[in-house]
Structures are given as structure tokens and as C-alpha cells.
Short mmCIF file of N, CA and C in Angstrom, two decimals:
data_model
loop_
_atom_site.label_atom_id
_atom_site.label_comp_id
_atom_site.label_asym_id
_atom_site.label_seq_id
_atom_site.Cartn_x
_atom_site.Cartn_y
_atom_site.Cartn_z
N MET A 1237 -6.45 4.57 21.47
CA MET A 1237 -6.63 5.48 20.36
C MET A 1237 -7.81 4.97 19.53
N ASN A 1238 -8.73 5.88 19.16
CA ASN A 1238 -9.88 5.43 18.40
C ASN A 1238 -9.49 5.14 16.95
N THR A 1239 -10.36 4.45 16.25
CA THR A 1239 -10.08 3.99 14.89
C THR A 1239 -9.78 5.15 13.95
N GLU A 1240 -10.54 6.22 14.02
CA GLU A 1240 -10.33 7.36 13.12
C GLU A 1240 -8.93 7.96 13.32
N LYS A 1241 -8.50 8.08 14.56
CA LYS A 1241 -7.17 8.62 14.83
C LYS A 1241 -6.08 7.65 14.36
N GLN A 1242 -6.32 6.34 14.50
CA GLN A 1242 -5.37 5.34 14.01
C GLN A 1242 -5.23 5.46 12.50
N ILE A 1243 -6.37 5.61 11.81
CA ILE A 1243 -6.35 5.73 10.36
C ILE A 1243 -5.59 6.99 9.94
N ASP A 1244 -5.86 8.10 10.58
CA ASP A 1244 -5.17 9.35 10.27
C ASP A 1244 -3.66 9.21 10.47
N LYS A 1245 -3.27 8.56 11.55
CA LYS A 1245 -1.84 8.36 11.84
C LYS A 1245 -1.19 7.49 10.77
N LEU A 1246 -1.86 6.41 10.39
CA LEU A 1246 -1.32 5.51 9.37
C LEU A 1246 -1.22 6.19 8.01
N LEU A 1247 -2.22 6.99 7.67
CA LEU A 1247 -2.16 7.71 6.40
C LEU A 1247 -1.00 8.70 6.38
N ALA A 1248 -0.75 9.36 7.51
CA ALA A 1248 0.38 10.28 7.60
C ALA A 1248 1.70 9.52 7.44
N GLU A 1249 1.79 8.35 8.04
CA GLU A 1249 3.00 7.52 7.90
C GLU A 1249 3.20 7.08 6.46
N ALA A 1250 2.12 6.69 5.79
CA ALA A 1250 2.22 6.28 4.39
C ALA A 1250 2.70 7.44 3.52
N LYS A 1251 2.15 8.62 3.76
CA LYS A 1251 2.56 9.80 3.00
C LYS A 1251 4.04 10.07 3.22
N ASP A 1252 4.48 9.97 4.46
CA ASP A 1252 5.89 10.19 4.77
C ASP A 1252 6.78 9.17 4.06
N CYS A 1253 6.33 7.91 4.01
CA CYS A 1253 7.11 6.87 3.30
C CYS A 1253 7.23 7.21 1.83
N TYR A 1254 6.14 7.64 1.22
CA TYR A 1254 6.17 7.98 -0.20
C TYR A 1254 7.11 9.16 -0.46
N LEU A 1255 7.06 10.16 0.40
CA LEU A 1255 7.80 11.39 0.14
C LEU A 1255 9.26 11.32 0.54
N HIS A 1256 9.59 10.52 1.55
CA HIS A 1256 10.94 10.58 2.10
C HIS A 1256 11.66 9.24 2.15
N GLY A 1257 11.09 8.22 1.56
CA GLY A 1257 11.72 6.91 1.60
C GLY A 1257 12.81 6.77 0.56
N ASN A 1258 13.40 5.60 0.53
CA ASN A 1258 14.47 5.32 -0.42
C ASN A 1258 13.90 4.99 -1.78
N ALA A 1259 14.60 5.42 -2.83
CA ALA A 1259 14.18 5.11 -4.19
C ALA A 1259 14.37 3.62 -4.45
N LEU A 1260 13.43 3.03 -5.13
CA LEU A 1260 13.52 1.62 -5.49
C LEU A 1260 13.86 1.51 -6.97
N GLU A 1261 15.14 1.64 -7.28
CA GLU A 1261 15.56 1.74 -8.67
C GLU A 1261 15.13 0.55 -9.51
N LYS A 1262 15.24 -0.66 -8.98
CA LYS A 1262 14.86 -1.84 -9.76
C LYS A 1262 13.40 -1.77 -10.17
N ASN A 1263 12.52 -1.49 -9.21
CA ASN A 1263 11.10 -1.44 -9.53
C ASN A 1263 10.78 -0.24 -10.40
N GLU A 1264 11.50 0.85 -10.22
CA GLU A 1264 11.28 2.02 -11.08
C GLU A 1264 11.51 1.64 -12.53
N LYS A 1265 12.60 0.92 -12.78
CA LYS A 1265 12.95 0.55 -14.16
C LYS A 1265 12.05 -0.56 -14.68
N THR A 1266 11.79 -1.56 -13.84
CA THR A 1266 11.03 -2.72 -14.28
C THR A 1266 9.55 -2.43 -14.49
N PHE A 1267 8.92 -1.83 -13.49
CA PHE A 1267 7.47 -1.67 -13.52
C PHE A 1267 7.02 -0.30 -14.00
N PHE A 1268 7.82 0.72 -13.73
CA PHE A 1268 7.35 2.07 -13.98
C PHE A 1268 8.17 2.83 -15.00
N LYS A 1269 9.06 2.13 -15.68
CA LYS A 1269 9.81 2.68 -16.82
C LYS A 1269 10.44 4.02 -16.50
N GLY A 1270 11.12 4.09 -15.34
CA GLY A 1270 11.87 5.29 -14.99
C GLY A 1270 11.13 6.31 -14.16
N VAL A 1271 9.82 6.13 -13.98
CA VAL A 1271 9.08 7.05 -13.11
C VAL A 1271 9.53 6.78 -11.68
N SER A 1272 9.88 7.81 -10.97
CA SER A 1272 10.45 7.65 -9.64
C SER A 1272 9.41 7.17 -8.63
N ILE A 1273 9.78 6.15 -7.89
CA ILE A 1273 8.99 5.66 -6.76
C ILE A 1273 9.87 5.81 -5.55
N ASN A 1274 9.37 6.41 -4.54
CA ASN A 1274 10.11 6.52 -3.29
C ASN A 1274 9.34 5.79 -2.22
N GLY A 1275 10.05 5.33 -1.23
CA GLY A 1275 9.35 4.78 -0.08
C GLY A 1275 9.84 3.41 0.31
N ASP A 1276 9.64 3.11 1.55
CA ASP A 1276 9.92 1.80 2.11
C ASP A 1276 8.68 0.96 1.85
N GLN A 1277 8.75 0.16 0.83
CA GLN A 1277 7.56 -0.58 0.39
C GLN A 1277 7.08 -1.60 1.41
N ASP A 1278 7.99 -2.16 2.21
CA ASP A 1278 7.56 -3.09 3.26
C ASP A 1278 6.75 -2.36 4.32
N THR A 1279 7.19 -1.14 4.66
CA THR A 1279 6.45 -0.34 5.62
C THR A 1279 5.10 0.05 5.05
N LEU A 1280 5.08 0.46 3.79
CA LEU A 1280 3.81 0.81 3.16
C LEU A 1280 2.86 -0.38 3.13
N GLU A 1281 3.37 -1.54 2.83
CA GLU A 1281 2.54 -2.75 2.82
C GLU A 1281 1.91 -2.97 4.19
N ALA A 1282 2.71 -2.86 5.24
CA ALA A 1282 2.20 -3.05 6.60
C ALA A 1282 1.15 -1.99 6.94
N ILE A 1283 1.39 -0.74 6.53
CA ILE A 1283 0.44 0.33 6.80
C ILE A 1283 -0.89 0.06 6.10
N PHE A 1284 -0.83 -0.30 4.82
CA PHE A 1284 -2.08 -0.53 4.09
C PHE A 1284 -2.82 -1.77 4.59
N LYS A 1285 -2.10 -2.78 5.03
CA LYS A 1285 -2.76 -3.95 5.63
C LYS A 1285 -3.52 -3.54 6.89
N GLU A 1286 -2.88 -2.70 7.70
CA GLU A 1286 -3.53 -2.25 8.93
C GLU A 1286 -4.72 -1.35 8.60
N LEU A 1287 -4.59 -0.49 7.61
CA LEU A 1287 -5.72 0.35 7.19
C LEU A 1287 -6.89 -0.51 6.72
N CYS A 1288 -6.59 -1.57 5.97
CA CYS A 1288 -7.66 -2.47 5.51
C CYS A 1288 -8.31 -3.19 6.68
N ARG A 1289 -7.53 -3.52 7.68
CA ARG A 1289 -8.10 -4.16 8.88
C ARG A 1289 -9.01 -3.20 9.62
N LEU A 1290 -8.57 -1.93 9.74
CA LEU A 1290 -9.34 -0.94 10.48
C LEU A 1290 -10.60 -0.51 9.74
N ASP A 1291 -10.53 -0.47 8.41
CA ASP A 1291 -11.66 -0.01 7.60
C ASP A 1291 -11.80 -0.92 6.38
N PRO A 1292 -12.33 -2.14 6.59
CA PRO A 1292 -12.36 -3.13 5.52
C PRO A 1292 -13.26 -2.79 4.34
N THR A 1293 -14.08 -1.77 4.44
CA THR A 1293 -14.95 -1.40 3.32
C THR A 1293 -14.34 -0.32 2.43
N ASN A 1294 -13.17 0.20 2.80
CA ASN A 1294 -12.56 1.28 2.03
C ASN A 1294 -11.79 0.70 0.84
N ILE A 1295 -12.32 0.88 -0.34
CA ILE A 1295 -11.72 0.33 -1.56
C ILE A 1295 -10.37 0.97 -1.86
N ASP A 1296 -10.20 2.23 -1.52
CA ASP A 1296 -8.92 2.91 -1.79
C ASP A 1296 -7.78 2.24 -1.04
N TYR A 1297 -8.00 1.87 0.22
CA TYR A 1297 -6.96 1.21 0.99
C TYR A 1297 -6.63 -0.15 0.37
N GLN A 1298 -7.65 -0.85 -0.09
CA GLN A 1298 -7.43 -2.16 -0.69
C GLN A 1298 -6.64 -2.04 -2.01
N LEU A 1299 -6.97 -1.03 -2.81
CA LEU A 1299 -6.25 -0.82 -4.06
C LEU A 1299 -4.81 -0.37 -3.80
N ASP A 1300 -4.61 0.46 -2.79
CA ASP A 1300 -3.25 0.86 -2.43
C ASP A 1300 -2.44 -0.35 -1.96
N LEU A 1301 -3.07 -1.21 -1.19
CA LEU A 1301 -2.39 -2.43 -0.75
C LEU A 1301 -2.06 -3.31 -1.95
N ALA A 1302 -3.00 -3.48 -2.87
CA ALA A 1302 -2.75 -4.31 -4.05
C ALA A 1302 -1.58 -3.75 -4.87
N ALA A 1303 -1.53 -2.44 -5.04
CA ALA A 1303 -0.44 -1.82 -5.80
C ALA A 1303 0.90 -2.01 -5.09
N THR A 1304 0.89 -1.88 -3.76
CA THR A 1304 2.12 -2.06 -3.00
C THR A 1304 2.57 -3.52 -3.06
N LEU A 1305 1.64 -4.45 -3.01
CA LEU A 1305 1.99 -5.87 -3.15
C LEU A 1305 2.64 -6.14 -4.51
N ILE A 1306 2.14 -5.52 -5.56
CA ILE A 1306 2.74 -5.68 -6.89
C ILE A 1306 4.17 -5.15 -6.88
N THR A 1307 4.36 -3.97 -6.30
CA THR A 1307 5.69 -3.38 -6.22
C THR A 1307 6.64 -4.28 -5.45
N ASN A 1308 6.11 -4.99 -4.45
CA ASN A 1308 6.92 -5.90 -3.63
C ASN A 1308 7.01 -7.29 -4.25
N ASN A 1309 6.62 -7.41 -5.51
CA ASN A 1309 6.68 -8.69 -6.24
C ASN A 1309 5.86 -9.79 -5.58
N LYS A 1310 4.75 -9.41 -4.98
CA LYS A 1310 3.83 -10.37 -4.37
C LYS A 1310 2.56 -10.41 -5.23
N LEU A 1311 2.76 -10.86 -6.45
CA LEU A 1311 1.69 -10.80 -7.45
C LEU A 1311 0.50 -11.67 -7.09
N GLU A 1312 0.75 -12.86 -6.57
CA GLU A 1312 -0.36 -13.76 -6.21
C GLU A 1312 -1.23 -13.15 -5.12
N GLN A 1313 -0.61 -12.55 -4.12
CA GLN A 1313 -1.38 -11.91 -3.04
C GLN A 1313 -2.19 -10.74 -3.58
N SER A 1314 -1.57 -9.97 -4.45
CA SER A 1314 -2.27 -8.82 -5.03
C SER A 1314 -3.46 -9.29 -5.87
N LEU A 1315 -3.23 -10.30 -6.69
CA LEU A 1315 -4.30 -10.83 -7.52
C LEU A 1315 -5.44 -11.38 -6.67
N GLY A 1316 -5.10 -12.10 -5.60
CA GLY A 1316 -6.13 -12.63 -4.70
C GLY A 1316 -6.95 -11.52 -4.06
N LEU A 1317 -6.28 -10.47 -3.63
CA LEU A 1317 -6.97 -9.33 -3.03
C LEU A 1317 -7.92 -8.69 -4.04
N LEU A 1318 -7.45 -8.48 -5.25
CA LEU A 1318 -8.28 -7.85 -6.27
C LEU A 1318 -9.44 -8.75 -6.69
N GLN A 1319 -9.19 -10.04 -6.82
CA GLN A 1319 -10.27 -10.96 -7.18
C GLN A 1319 -11.31 -11.02 -6.08
N ASN A 1320 -10.87 -11.03 -4.84
CA ASN A 1320 -11.80 -11.03 -3.71
C ASN A 1320 -12.64 -9.75 -3.72
N ARG A 1321 -12.01 -8.65 -4.00
CA ARG A 1321 -12.73 -7.36 -4.04
C ARG A 1321 -13.77 -7.34 -5.15
N LEU A 1322 -13.39 -7.88 -6.30
CA LEU A 1322 -14.32 -7.88 -7.44
C LEU A 1322 -15.51 -8.81 -7.21
N SER A 1323 -15.31 -9.85 -6.40
CA SER A 1323 -16.40 -10.80 -6.19
C SER A 1323 -17.40 -10.34 -5.12
N THR A 1324 -17.11 -9.22 -4.44
CA THR A 1324 -18.04 -8.76 -3.41
C THR A 1324 -18.90 -7.63 -3.90
#
């Protein structure tokens, strides 16, 4: 499968996770003050990591990964990703 098709497939999977995944009540209350977040955040993290690997120059994928890392309480990894992005 070519890279463009892989990216399209991963983006569709990410959208499906956001729309049909399980609510993360703890993170909704802690980070988003009751705003509903849906999705399997571990799956989203894996999808965004793969998207970043396939298209390392796409800032949107990197920011989505950083946000997902924050939601998954991986603050150091998120900070490292963002600092690396800012330094380039």
C-alpha cells in the first residue's frame, strides 16, 4: 500500500476513534472541564505516531500526537515532541 493510502486509512481510523470510542471521564473532568472526549487514546496515539513516521514534515500530525500524549498523561514525551518541533 502506498504512503498516501496508508495516511488516508490511518486518518479514517483516527476519526472513527474520536467519534465512536469510549468516553474518558477522568480526562474529561481533569483536563477539559467536562467537555466530552471520546476515543481509545492508546489507539489514537499509535495512529498519530505512524502518521508522523509516514509524513514527518506534517505539523498537524505532530500536534495531534502531542495532544494525545497529554491526554494519556505522557507529558514529558509531549513536551519533548513540541520542543523538538519548535527547534526545527
